[in-house]
Amino acid sequence: MKRERELAKGYTPETLEEKWYSDWLCKDLFDAETDSSKPPFSIVIPPPNVTGSLHMGHAFNNTFQDILCRARRMQGFKVLWLPGTDHAGIATQNVVEKSLAAQGISRHDLGREGFLEKVWDWKKVYGDRIITQMKRLGNSCDWKHERFTLDEGLSRAVRAVFVRLYKKDLIYKGKYIINWCSRCHTALSDLEVEHEERKGHFYYVRYPFLDGTGEVVIATTRPETIIGDVAIAVHPRSEKAALIGKEVRVPLTDRVVPIIEDNVVDPEFGTGCVKITPAHDPNDFLVGLRHDLPQLQVIDADGVMNENSGKYQGLTVEQARVESAKDLEAQGFLIRTEEIEHSVGHCHRCGTTVEPYLSEQWFVRARPLAEVGVQAVRDGRIRWIPEQWDKTYFQWMENIRDWCISRQLWWGHRIPAWYCSDCSHVTVSETDPTECEECGSRDIVQDEDVLDTWFSSALWPFSTMGWPDETPELRTFYPTSLLVTGFDIIFFWVARMIMMGLEFMDEVPFRDVYIHSLIRDESGQKMSKSKGNVIDPLDMIDQYGADALRMTLAALSTQGRDILLSPARIETYRLFMNKLWNAARFALMNLDDEPQIIEVGQLQLQDRWILERSTEMTERVTNLLDEYNIGEAARGLYDFVWGDLCDWYLEMAKTALRGEEGDARKKTVQGVLEEVFRTTLCLLHPFIPFVTEELWMAFGYAEEGSIVRALWPAPKPEHRFGVCGAMRIVQDVVRVLRNLRAEAHLPPQQWLQRAVIRVDDLETGETLRSSLPRIEELARMKGLEVQPLSSPRPSASLSSVVGACEVSLPVGDVLDVASEIKRLEQEIASVEKVVAAGRGRLNNPNFLTRAPEAVVEKERAQVAEGEAQIVRMEENLRSLRQ
RNA sequence: GGGCGGAUAGUUCAGUGGUAGAACACCUGCCUUACACGCAGGGGGUCACAGGUUCGAACCCUGUUUCGCCCACCA
């Protein structure tokens, strides 16, 4: 075995990350092994948009998946982690348009073909950049399966899905009110509209009866649409019902419209009368359909008043609102205005106010798909983690509305529908048709629109694996094991994948959905470029290393709370990398080239303890990862390595490793050291792949291959020695000795010459006696004695009790009697508090009868011990006072 | 209007029924041959509030306060 005996003194991530990543790729270690007989584990990555670069949210999301994939790989699964990117229709088109605008070019200057070329250029650059960034994070994706939503294969899947849904009448085209962004110049789905509370006005406007007998008053926030009014509605069972059938004159026009009844009107709200503008309000649109009212459009696709708006033509909606309000007032129609807060929709890509707009669009009939999707969660075929997210899902799915999927953009999957100029039949086809399927005319034109980007994302779990073909990937890895994502895209993406997966694969797309929290900055703000508080993961990797960043993200991860990240936190975990590195360095300095056998007869308490702790850690981390609790697992490993292994075990192993306990002891301790490090490196590898690989090789395991495919440790029953309690006593005694030393201000470099532990309990006494050299070493002293309580307490000494032991440290002249008395009094007081509380419980008959036997026993023991401690401390106090 | 989550040390957060924990920050000592990127010791909390359940509550239940998020056809 060839070991690296001289590790560098400090941990330097930059020298090893690139080296190992390319090594892993060369050895095809992340390949999915479709044909092996191992059990499958698969995840499809949430494909990042090709709009820019990875942010901290991606880093967290990817780290989470990578930890699970790497662990499963070591546990003997064939793992497919399928990577890729999303074309992100509207977002990408916007950024490319923006970058062209900087050069004074508009997409219309280039034409559809020319513009798309530019977007593909962009995709090449930024898509590649994102992949590079994922690799720097250490993602163990199978890059041979990398996909892009506009790939040929995925586009074929999109077409197949569209056509099949159309044939089943689950996709239809029609003229409806949709959300329109006049800046992006496209329809948006309901989800792409963000509602915000804004200040606005309620305008109270009178509509005089045609017969001159009076008027109705309506309250509106949009006076500019009065010009498009075609009716007034009241509730049929309100006091206003008497007005039904009357006609009113619409202000600002010479139009006369009827007063109609409709249940949608809330008699309690506003004036109880509603103006109906079917072309510019979703509610009014429905009222219009019910009453067969005309749809009078007065606003065009640019958000400008059109030719139907008379004198307002050419004004923007905002301008027209001001102007029409002025006119209403001047003409005596405006009664009053009132300031109100109401929610206003904005385009979630550009922030422009969204207009309800009447136009021909394509829709997915969502309800039938959603019912199946709800069922899949209800009967447990899909599990949400944390569980409460199923409520969110149900709420949306059970109230789902049809999904507007057509977008008036250029970047995306073109809708596979062709219109015949001769018979106006619509041909919907998976392959490009050359003639109308109805009349055979060759004069057909393809729909100009593209599909919502989420349409293709919805197919991601199976389109990426080759559907509609039957492929080995689909056979082996669908349904995927797990989806890891943020709650912000539950509706956009997760719900739709479930619907599409069930529809086309007849099987859920994933078994488990893990919803993780959002990453925020250190003051809890959402990171955004405009706020300038973005922490770039790549910067952090450059500064602290990918392992430190990953460990930080893992350790901070908890369910149900946002994660506040700051560079200082990452610094903490970089120190952990350094600690691990130096611990390994120490081990390697003390190991021989050949591995040593652990001789059970040579094991001392601390050896048994660290082996036991190590096996506990193995079991615990394995279970926590099964539950996706990477936070607990990471924190547990941190504490184990730093606290147990470094602070205690390595310190206690030093004398043996120096050869001061004989050759047999040295060899066994070397064996223990190697065993523990091997296990620890494996358990840590999913979290911090680079440094663990470097150390794995340094320990000389090259011939076993990379740690990436090392065997995941199994708990060892033979290492459950049951010595944690005994070790605890030793640790407590060491701590007390150190504490007494500090109390007496004895300099650490001074080796103490004597101390006495008085104890009657035989087992404790034996434990301490056998560990005396270790305790002396850690407390930096000699002459430690274990004696029965009946033996005299050394004079002029500091003392303290711990468990059944009384520890006394003679300090001679430096004894400060007054302060020692004070300290003892405080110690007595604190023990008395515990004893008093315990006595209280024991005096409670209900406690004795109802609490479990073990708890009562423990309480009794504790009180007894406390009482004994107090007695001894009081004796000490008396002798000090003499 | 409906739903969800949070409130624990100065700060950021773990902790789902049995004596309150970590990291950072702070104080005191130490370059003890793996690590000063470190070691040892220390101070610091009415677990938001009020009830309830329980022998026992940071933890379970109810209500309140407060911060945040999501959904909804608030004309």
PDB file of N, CA and C (backbone and C1' of nucleotides) in Angstrom, chain A residues 197 266 269 274 283 343 401 558 560-561 564 569 575 578-579 582 585-586 642 651 739 844 847 850 852 862, chain B residues 2 4-7 12-14 18-19 23 32 34-42 55 71 73-75:
ATOM      1  N   GLU A 197     -50.544  44.375  -4.180  1.00  0.00           N
ATOM      2  CA  GLU A 197     -51.485  45.380  -3.677  1.00  0.00           C
ATOM      3  C   GLU A 197     -51.010  46.760  -4.115  1.00  0.00           C
ATOM      4  N   ASP A 266     -71.994  40.931  -6.159  1.00  0.00           N
ATOM      5  CA  ASP A 266     -72.096  40.890  -4.702  1.00  0.00           C
ATOM      6  C   ASP A 266     -72.843  42.140  -4.265  1.00  0.00           C
ATOM      7  N   PHE A 269     -70.996  44.625  -2.039  1.00  0.00           N
ATOM      8  CA  PHE A 269     -69.755  45.268  -2.437  1.00  0.00           C
ATOM      9  C   PHE A 269     -70.035  46.485  -3.313  1.00  0.00           C
ATOM     10  N   VAL A 274     -72.810  46.578 -11.165  1.00  0.00           N
ATOM     11  CA  VAL A 274     -71.527  46.396 -11.843  1.00  0.00           C
ATOM     12  C   VAL A 274     -71.676  46.735 -13.314  1.00  0.00           C
ATOM     13  N   ASN A 283     -64.347  38.466 -15.412  1.00  0.00           N
ATOM     14  CA  ASN A 283     -65.696  38.224 -14.900  1.00  0.00           C
ATOM     15  C   ASN A 283     -66.743  38.676 -15.886  1.00  0.00           C
ATOM     16  N   SER A 343     -55.585  44.639  -5.733  1.00  0.00           N
ATOM     17  CA  SER A 343     -54.467  43.901  -6.292  1.00  0.00           C
ATOM     18  C   SER A 343     -54.431  44.055  -7.803  1.00  0.00           C
ATOM     19  N   ARG A 401     -57.720  25.757 -13.314  1.00  0.00           N
ATOM     20  CA  ARG A 401     -58.425  26.295 -14.474  1.00  0.00           C
ATOM     21  C   ARG A 401     -57.636  25.957 -15.719  1.00  0.00           C
ATOM     22  N   THR A 558     -32.526  22.861   6.697  1.00  0.00           N
ATOM     23  CA  THR A 558     -33.525  22.305   7.597  1.00  0.00           C
ATOM     24  C   THR A 558     -34.860  22.403   6.897  1.00  0.00           C
ATOM     25  N   GLY A 560     -38.502  23.593   6.392  1.00  0.00           N
ATOM     26  CA  GLY A 560     -39.474  24.572   6.820  1.00  0.00           C
ATOM     27  C   GLY A 560     -38.966  25.934   7.244  1.00  0.00           C
ATOM     28  N   ARG A 561     -37.699  26.188   7.045  1.00  0.00           N
ATOM     29  CA  ARG A 561     -37.257  27.527   7.359  1.00  0.00           C
ATOM     30  C   ARG A 561     -36.324  28.006   6.252  1.00  0.00           C
ATOM     31  N   LEU A 564     -30.472  31.406   5.735  1.00  0.00           N
ATOM     32  CA  LEU A 564     -29.779  32.686   5.636  1.00  0.00           C
ATOM     33  C   LEU A 564     -28.293  32.430   5.475  1.00  0.00           C
ATOM     34  N   ARG A 569     -20.422  32.216   7.213  1.00  0.00           N
ATOM     35  CA  ARG A 569     -20.835  30.841   7.489  1.00  0.00           C
ATOM     36  C   ARG A 569     -19.986  29.869   6.684  1.00  0.00           C
ATOM     37  N   LEU A 575     -13.068  26.020   7.606  1.00  0.00           N
ATOM     38  CA  LEU A 575     -12.226  25.643   8.742  1.00  0.00           C
ATOM     39  C   LEU A 575     -12.399  24.159   9.062  1.00  0.00           C
ATOM     40  N   ASN A 578     -10.273  22.211   6.785  1.00  0.00           N
ATOM     41  CA  ASN A 578      -8.890  22.283   7.258  1.00  0.00           C
ATOM     42  C   ASN A 578      -8.664  21.353   8.445  1.00  0.00           C
ATOM     43  N   LYS A 579      -9.662  21.291   9.312  1.00  0.00           N
ATOM     44  CA  LYS A 579      -9.557  20.420  10.475  1.00  0.00           C
ATOM     45  C   LYS A 579      -9.471  18.961  10.039  1.00  0.00           C
ATOM     46  N   ASN A 582      -6.118  18.196   8.476  1.00  0.00           N
ATOM     47  CA  ASN A 582      -5.010  18.063   9.424  1.00  0.00           C
ATOM     48  C   ASN A 582      -5.124  16.818  10.285  1.00  0.00           C
ATOM     49  N   ARG A 585      -3.812  14.268   8.138  1.00  0.00           N
ATOM     50  CA  ARG A 585      -2.367  14.465   8.062  1.00  0.00           C
ATOM     51  C   ARG A 585      -1.692  13.816   9.273  1.00  0.00           C
ATOM     52  N   PHE A 586      -2.288  14.028  10.424  1.00  0.00           N
ATOM     53  CA  PHE A 586      -1.770  13.432  11.651  1.00  0.00           C
ATOM     54  C   PHE A 586      -1.818  11.900  11.567  1.00  0.00           C
ATOM     55  N   TRP A 642     -14.998  16.705  14.574  1.00  0.00           N
ATOM     56  CA  TRP A 642     -14.295  17.715  15.360  1.00  0.00           C
ATOM     57  C   TRP A 642     -14.293  17.353  16.844  1.00  0.00           C
ATOM     58  N   GLU A 651      -6.201  12.849  20.535  1.00  0.00           N
ATOM     59  CA  GLU A 651      -5.372  13.261  21.677  1.00  0.00           C
ATOM     60  C   GLU A 651      -5.017  12.055  22.543  1.00  0.00           C
ATOM     61  N   ASN A 739     -10.641  22.292  34.520  1.00  0.00           N
ATOM     62  CA  ASN A 739     -11.367  23.410  35.100  1.00  0.00           C
ATOM     63  C   ASN A 739     -10.718  23.868  36.398  1.00  0.00           C
ATOM     64  N   ASN A 844     -44.225  13.649  44.767  1.00  0.00           N
ATOM     65  CA  ASN A 844     -45.518  13.680  44.099  1.00  0.00           C
ATOM     66  C   ASN A 844     -45.974  12.248  43.847  1.00  0.00           C
ATOM     67  N   PHE A 847     -46.455  11.183  40.293  1.00  0.00           N
ATOM     68  CA  PHE A 847     -45.240  10.926  39.537  1.00  0.00           C
ATOM     69  C   PHE A 847     -44.799   9.479  39.752  1.00  0.00           C
ATOM     70  N   ARG A 850     -47.415   7.120  37.987  1.00  0.00           N
ATOM     71  CA  ARG A 850     -47.717   7.217  36.552  1.00  0.00           C
ATOM     72  C   ARG A 850     -46.501   7.322  35.644  1.00  0.00           C
ATOM     73  N   PRO A 852     -42.991   6.330  33.972  1.00  0.00           N
ATOM     74  CA  PRO A 852     -42.357   5.033  33.748  1.00  0.00           C
ATOM     75  C   PRO A 852     -41.320   4.725  34.825  1.00  0.00           C
ATOM     76  N   GLN A 862     -30.458  10.193  40.733  1.00  0.00           N
ATOM     77  CA  GLN A 862     -29.939  11.540  40.584  1.00  0.00           C
ATOM     78  C   GLN A 862     -29.987  12.299  41.905  1.00  0.00           C
TER      79      GLN A 862
ATOM     80  P     G B   2     -61.267  33.269   6.347  1.00  0.00           P
ATOM     81  O5'   G B   2     -60.623  32.245   5.326  1.00  0.00           O
ATOM     82  C5'   G B   2     -61.362  31.129   4.842  1.00  0.00           C
ATOM     83  C4'   G B   2     -60.533  30.314   3.900  1.00  0.00           C
ATOM     84  C3'   G B   2     -59.244  29.745   4.489  1.00  0.00           C
ATOM     85  O3'   G B   2     -59.465  28.565   5.241  1.00  0.00           O
ATOM     86  C1'   G B   2     -58.752  30.755   2.424  1.00  0.00           C
ATOM     87  P     C B   4     -53.517  25.314   7.264  1.00  0.00           P
ATOM     88  O5'   C B   4     -52.015  25.626   6.842  1.00  0.00           O
ATOM     89  C5'   C B   4     -51.342  24.796   5.910  1.00  0.00           C
ATOM     90  C4'   C B   4     -50.006  25.381   5.568  1.00  0.00           C
ATOM     91  C3'   C B   4     -49.100  25.710   6.749  1.00  0.00           C
ATOM     92  O3'   C B   4     -48.493  24.572   7.305  1.00  0.00           O
ATOM     93  C1'   C B   4     -49.058  27.505   5.232  1.00  0.00           C
ATOM     94  P     G B   5     -48.081  24.568   8.848  1.00  0.00           P
ATOM     95  O5'   G B   5     -46.793  25.492   8.846  1.00  0.00           O
ATOM     96  C5'   G B   5     -45.617  25.060   8.159  1.00  0.00           C
ATOM     97  C4'   G B   5     -44.631  26.190   8.099  1.00  0.00           C
ATOM     98  C3'   G B   5     -44.160  26.745   9.423  1.00  0.00           C
ATOM     99  O3'   G B   5     -43.204  25.917  10.046  1.00  0.00           O
ATOM    100  C1'   G B   5     -44.656  28.530   7.979  1.00  0.00           C
ATOM    101  P     G B   6     -43.114  25.943  11.674  1.00  0.00           P
ATOM    102  O5'   G B   6     -42.408  27.336  11.963  1.00  0.00           O
ATOM    103  C5'   G B   6     -41.053  27.524  11.603  1.00  0.00           C
ATOM    104  C4'   G B   6     -40.658  28.955  11.777  1.00  0.00           C
ATOM    105  C3'   G B   6     -40.647  29.488  13.196  1.00  0.00           C
ATOM    106  O3'   G B   6     -39.488  29.093  13.894  1.00  0.00           O
ATOM    107  C1'   G B   6     -41.656  31.075  11.785  1.00  0.00           C
ATOM    108  P     A B   7     -39.584  28.866  15.506  1.00  0.00           P
ATOM    109  O5'   A B   7     -39.664  30.365  16.035  1.00  0.00           O
ATOM    110  C5'   A B   7     -38.548  31.247  15.813  1.00  0.00           C
ATOM    111  C4'   A B   7     -38.879  32.610  16.365  1.00  0.00           C
ATOM    112  C3'   A B   7     -38.911  32.672  17.890  1.00  0.00           C
ATOM    113  O3'   A B   7     -38.171  33.789  18.387  1.00  0.00           O
ATOM    114  C1'   A B   7     -40.976  33.414  16.969  1.00  0.00           C
ATOM    115  P     U B  12     -30.819  37.263  14.011  1.00  0.00           P
ATOM    116  O5'   U B  12     -30.076  35.991  13.412  1.00  0.00           O
ATOM    117  C5'   U B  12     -29.445  36.071  12.143  1.00  0.00           C
ATOM    118  C4'   U B  12     -28.888  34.722  11.775  1.00  0.00           C
ATOM    119  C3'   U B  12     -29.885  33.572  11.869  1.00  0.00           C
ATOM    120  O3'   U B  12     -30.728  33.520  10.728  1.00  0.00           O
ATOM    121  C1'   U B  12     -27.841  32.937  12.890  1.00  0.00           C
ATOM    122  P     C B  13     -32.092  32.742  10.810  1.00  0.00           P
ATOM    123  O5'   C B  13     -31.513  31.347  11.281  1.00  0.00           O
ATOM    124  C5'   C B  13     -32.317  30.325  11.766  1.00  0.00           C
ATOM    125  C4'   C B  13     -31.393  29.216  12.142  1.00  0.00           C
ATOM    126  C3'   C B  13     -32.061  28.000  12.770  1.00  0.00           C
ATOM    127  O3'   C B  13     -32.587  27.180  11.745  1.00  0.00           O
ATOM    128  C1'   C B  13     -30.133  28.567  14.015  1.00  0.00           C
ATOM    129  P     A B  14     -33.702  26.112  12.062  1.00  0.00           P
ATOM    130  O5'   A B  14     -32.785  24.909  12.518  1.00  0.00           O
ATOM    131  C5'   A B  14     -32.956  24.357  13.768  1.00  0.00           C
ATOM    132  C4'   A B  14     -31.948  23.274  13.972  1.00  0.00           C
ATOM    133  C3'   A B  14     -32.483  22.110  14.783  1.00  0.00           C
ATOM    134  O3'   A B  14     -33.063  21.141  13.946  1.00  0.00           O
ATOM    135  C1'   A B  14     -30.539  22.952  15.814  1.00  0.00           C
ATOM    136  P     G B  18     -38.316  14.269  26.333  1.00  0.00           P
ATOM    137  O5'   G B  18     -37.815  14.330  27.837  1.00  0.00           O
ATOM    138  C5'   G B  18     -37.754  15.591  28.494  1.00  0.00           C
ATOM    139  C4'   G B  18     -37.399  15.409  29.944  1.00  0.00           C
ATOM    140  C3'   G B  18     -36.139  14.584  30.183  1.00  0.00           C
ATOM    141  O3'   G B  18     -35.501  15.113  31.340  1.00  0.00           O
ATOM    142  C1'   G B  18     -37.981  13.506  31.194  1.00  0.00           C
ATOM    143  P     U B  19     -34.083  15.765  31.079  1.00  0.00           P
ATOM    144  O5'   U B  19     -34.337  17.252  31.577  1.00  0.00           O
ATOM    145  C5'   U B  19     -35.029  17.529  32.775  1.00  0.00           C
ATOM    146  C4'   U B  19     -34.350  18.703  33.443  1.00  0.00           C
ATOM    147  C3'   U B  19     -33.486  19.522  32.491  1.00  0.00           C
ATOM    148  O3'   U B  19     -33.713  20.903  32.724  1.00  0.00           O
ATOM    149  C1'   U B  19     -32.204  18.787  34.328  1.00  0.00           C
ATOM    150  P     A B  23     -19.582  25.090  19.115  1.00  0.00           P
ATOM    151  O5'   A B  23     -19.897  25.915  17.792  1.00  0.00           O
ATOM    152  C5'   A B  23     -19.586  25.396  16.505  1.00  0.00           C
ATOM    153  C4'   A B  23     -20.007  26.392  15.460  1.00  0.00           C
ATOM    154  C3'   A B  23     -19.427  27.793  15.655  1.00  0.00           C
ATOM    155  O3'   A B  23     -18.143  27.900  15.085  1.00  0.00           O
ATOM    156  C1'   A B  23     -21.760  27.955  15.324  1.00  0.00           C
ATOM    157  P     U B  32       3.534  25.213  21.953  1.00  0.00           P
ATOM    158  O5'   U B  32       3.083  24.493  23.282  1.00  0.00           O
ATOM    159  C5'   U B  32       3.958  23.593  23.938  1.00  0.00           C
ATOM    160  C4'   U B  32       3.353  22.221  24.013  1.00  0.00           C
ATOM    161  C3'   U B  32       2.822  21.659  22.683  1.00  0.00           C
ATOM    162  O3'   U B  32       3.850  21.000  21.977  1.00  0.00           O
ATOM    163  C1'   U B  32       1.214  21.372  24.406  1.00  0.00           C
ATOM    164  P     A B  34       1.639  16.522  16.643  1.00  0.00           P
ATOM    165  O5'   A B  34       0.717  16.583  15.339  1.00  0.00           O
ATOM    166  C5'   A B  34       1.295  16.656  14.039  1.00  0.00           C
ATOM    167  C4'   A B  34       0.305  17.251  13.087  1.00  0.00           C
ATOM    168  C3'   A B  34      -0.157  18.668  13.468  1.00  0.00           C
ATOM    169  O3'   A B  34       0.735  19.633  12.926  1.00  0.00           O
ATOM    170  C1'   A B  34      -2.051  17.293  13.045  1.00  0.00           C
ATOM    171  P     C B  35       0.918  21.044  13.634  1.00  0.00           P
ATOM    172  O5'   C B  35      -0.428  21.805  13.294  1.00  0.00           O
ATOM    173  C5'   C B  35      -0.701  22.204  11.943  1.00  0.00           C
ATOM    174  C4'   C B  35      -2.150  22.589  11.833  1.00  0.00           C
ATOM    175  C3'   C B  35      -2.600  23.736  12.727  1.00  0.00           C
ATOM    176  O3'   C B  35      -2.325  24.991  12.139  1.00  0.00           O
ATOM    177  C1'   C B  35      -4.171  21.961  12.814  1.00  0.00           C
ATOM    178  P     A B  36      -1.326  25.988  12.800  1.00  0.00           P
ATOM    179  O5'   A B  36      -2.160  27.313  13.128  1.00  0.00           O
ATOM    180  C5'   A B  36      -3.557  27.287  13.424  1.00  0.00           C
ATOM    181  C4'   A B  36      -3.934  28.609  14.045  1.00  0.00           C
ATOM    182  C3'   A B  36      -3.059  29.787  13.635  1.00  0.00           C
ATOM    183  O3'   A B  36      -3.876  30.930  13.397  1.00  0.00           O
ATOM    184  C1'   A B  36      -3.092  29.584  15.992  1.00  0.00           C
ATOM    185  P     C B  37      -4.370  31.158  11.865  1.00  0.00           P
ATOM    186  O5'   C B  37      -5.632  30.202  11.743  1.00  0.00           O
ATOM    187  C5'   C B  37      -6.992  30.718  11.724  1.00  0.00           C
ATOM    188  C4'   C B  37      -7.904  29.526  11.526  1.00  0.00           C
ATOM    189  C3'   C B  37      -7.305  28.316  12.197  1.00  0.00           C
ATOM    190  O3'   C B  37      -7.967  27.844  13.353  1.00  0.00           O
ATOM    191  C1'   C B  37      -7.509  27.994   9.801  1.00  0.00           C
ATOM    192  P     G B  38      -9.397  27.291  13.496  1.00  0.00           P
ATOM    193  O5'   G B  38      -9.172  26.027  14.411  1.00  0.00           O
ATOM    194  C5'   G B  38      -8.278  24.997  13.995  1.00  0.00           C
ATOM    195  C4'   G B  38      -7.212  24.721  15.019  1.00  0.00           C
ATOM    196  C3'   G B  38      -7.640  24.602  16.466  1.00  0.00           C
ATOM    197  O3'   G B  38      -8.313  23.390  16.709  1.00  0.00           O
ATOM    198  C1'   G B  38      -5.650  25.827  16.369  1.00  0.00           C
ATOM    199  P     C B  39      -9.457  23.281  17.801  1.00  0.00           P
ATOM    200  O5'   C B  39      -8.609  23.265  19.137  1.00  0.00           O
ATOM    201  C5'   C B  39      -7.721  22.201  19.398  1.00  0.00           C
ATOM    202  C4'   C B  39      -7.049  22.393  20.721  1.00  0.00           C
ATOM    203  C3'   C B  39      -7.972  22.685  21.898  1.00  0.00           C
ATOM    204  O3'   C B  39      -8.592  21.516  22.391  1.00  0.00           O
ATOM    205  C1'   C B  39      -6.167  24.174  21.951  1.00  0.00           C
ATOM    206  P     A B  40     -10.056  21.602  23.012  1.00  0.00           P
ATOM    207  O5'   A B  40      -9.731  22.248  24.430  1.00  0.00           O
ATOM    208  C5'   A B  40      -8.957  21.536  25.377  1.00  0.00           C
ATOM    209  C4'   A B  40      -8.696  22.389  26.566  1.00  0.00           C
ATOM    210  C3'   A B  40      -9.917  23.052  27.183  1.00  0.00           C
ATOM    211  O3'   A B  40     -10.665  22.162  27.986  1.00  0.00           O
ATOM    212  C1'   A B  40      -8.197  24.634  26.988  1.00  0.00           C
ATOM    213  P     G B  41     -12.218  22.351  28.136  1.00  0.00           P
ATOM    214  O5'   G B  41     -12.320  23.669  29.029  1.00  0.00           O
ATOM    215  C5'   G B  41     -11.960  23.609  30.400  1.00  0.00           C
ATOM    216  C4'   G B  41     -11.913  24.976  30.992  1.00  0.00           C
ATOM    217  C3'   G B  41     -13.216  25.759  31.002  1.00  0.00           C
ATOM    218  O3'   G B  41     -14.107  25.333  32.027  1.00  0.00           O
ATOM    219  C1'   G B  41     -11.487  27.169  30.283  1.00  0.00           C
ATOM    220  P     G B  42     -15.682  25.449  31.810  1.00  0.00           P
ATOM    221  O5'   G B  42     -15.926  27.027  31.811  1.00  0.00           O
ATOM    222  C5'   G B  42     -15.697  27.765  32.992  1.00  0.00           C
ATOM    223  C4'   G B  42     -15.853  29.242  32.743  1.00  0.00           C
ATOM    224  C3'   G B  42     -17.242  29.712  32.355  1.00  0.00           C
ATOM    225  O3'   G B  42     -18.099  29.807  33.483  1.00  0.00           O
ATOM    226  C1'   G B  42     -15.631  30.781  30.999  1.00  0.00           C
ATOM    227  P     C B  55     -51.525  12.698  34.976  1.00  0.00           P
ATOM    228  O5'   C B  55     -50.235  13.292  35.703  1.00  0.00           O
ATOM    229  C5'   C B  55     -50.260  13.599  37.086  1.00  0.00           C
ATOM    230  C4'   C B  55     -48.860  13.874  37.557  1.00  0.00           C
ATOM    231  C3'   C B  55     -48.060  14.847  36.711  1.00  0.00           C
ATOM    232  O3'   C B  55     -48.345  16.184  37.058  1.00  0.00           O
ATOM    233  C1'   C B  55     -46.745  12.923  37.127  1.00  0.00           C
ATOM    234  P     C B  71     -49.180  32.575  -5.615  1.00  0.00           P
ATOM    235  O5'   C B  71     -50.660  32.064  -5.307  1.00  0.00           O
ATOM    236  C5'   C B  71     -51.061  30.757  -5.695  1.00  0.00           C
ATOM    237  C4'   C B  71     -52.401  30.430  -5.098  1.00  0.00           C
ATOM    238  C3'   C B  71     -53.567  31.290  -5.548  1.00  0.00           C
ATOM    239  O3'   C B  71     -54.051  30.893  -6.818  1.00  0.00           O
ATOM    240  C1'   C B  71     -53.646  31.053  -3.218  1.00  0.00           C
ATOM    241  P     C B  73     -58.610  34.152  -9.501  1.00  0.00           P
ATOM    242  O5'   C B  73     -59.352  35.486  -9.803  1.00  0.00           O
ATOM    243  C5'   C B  73     -60.042  36.231  -8.856  1.00  0.00           C
ATOM    244  C4'   C B  73     -61.111  36.987  -9.606  1.00  0.00           C
ATOM    245  C3'   C B  73     -62.308  37.338  -8.748  1.00  0.00           C
ATOM    246  O3'   C B  73     -62.117  38.593  -8.124  1.00  0.00           O
ATOM    247  C1'   C B  73     -63.069  36.227 -10.664  1.00  0.00           C
ATOM    248  P     C B  74     -61.647  38.597  -6.631  1.00  0.00           P
ATOM    249  O5'   C B  74     -62.004  40.096  -6.270  1.00  0.00           O
ATOM    250  C5'   C B  74     -63.304  40.578  -6.070  1.00  0.00           C
ATOM    251  C4'   C B  74     -63.137  41.865  -5.345  1.00  0.00           C
ATOM    252  C3'   C B  74     -62.194  42.855  -6.004  1.00  0.00           C
ATOM    253  O3'   C B  74     -62.778  43.581  -7.068  1.00  0.00           O
ATOM    254  C1'   C B  74     -61.613  42.650  -3.747  1.00  0.00           C
ATOM    255  P     A B  75     -61.780  44.144  -8.158  1.00  0.00           P
ATOM    256  O5'   A B  75     -62.078  45.730  -8.176  1.00  0.00           O
ATOM    257  C5'   A B  75     -63.385  46.176  -8.095  1.00  0.00           C
ATOM    258  C4'   A B  75     -64.118  45.813  -9.344  1.00  0.00           C
ATOM    259  C3'   A B  75     -64.635  47.004 -10.115  1.00  0.00           C
ATOM    260  O3'   A B  75     -63.742  47.176 -11.247  1.00  0.00           O
ATOM    261  C1'   A B  75     -66.272  45.273  -9.899  1.00  0.00           C
TER     262        A B  75
END
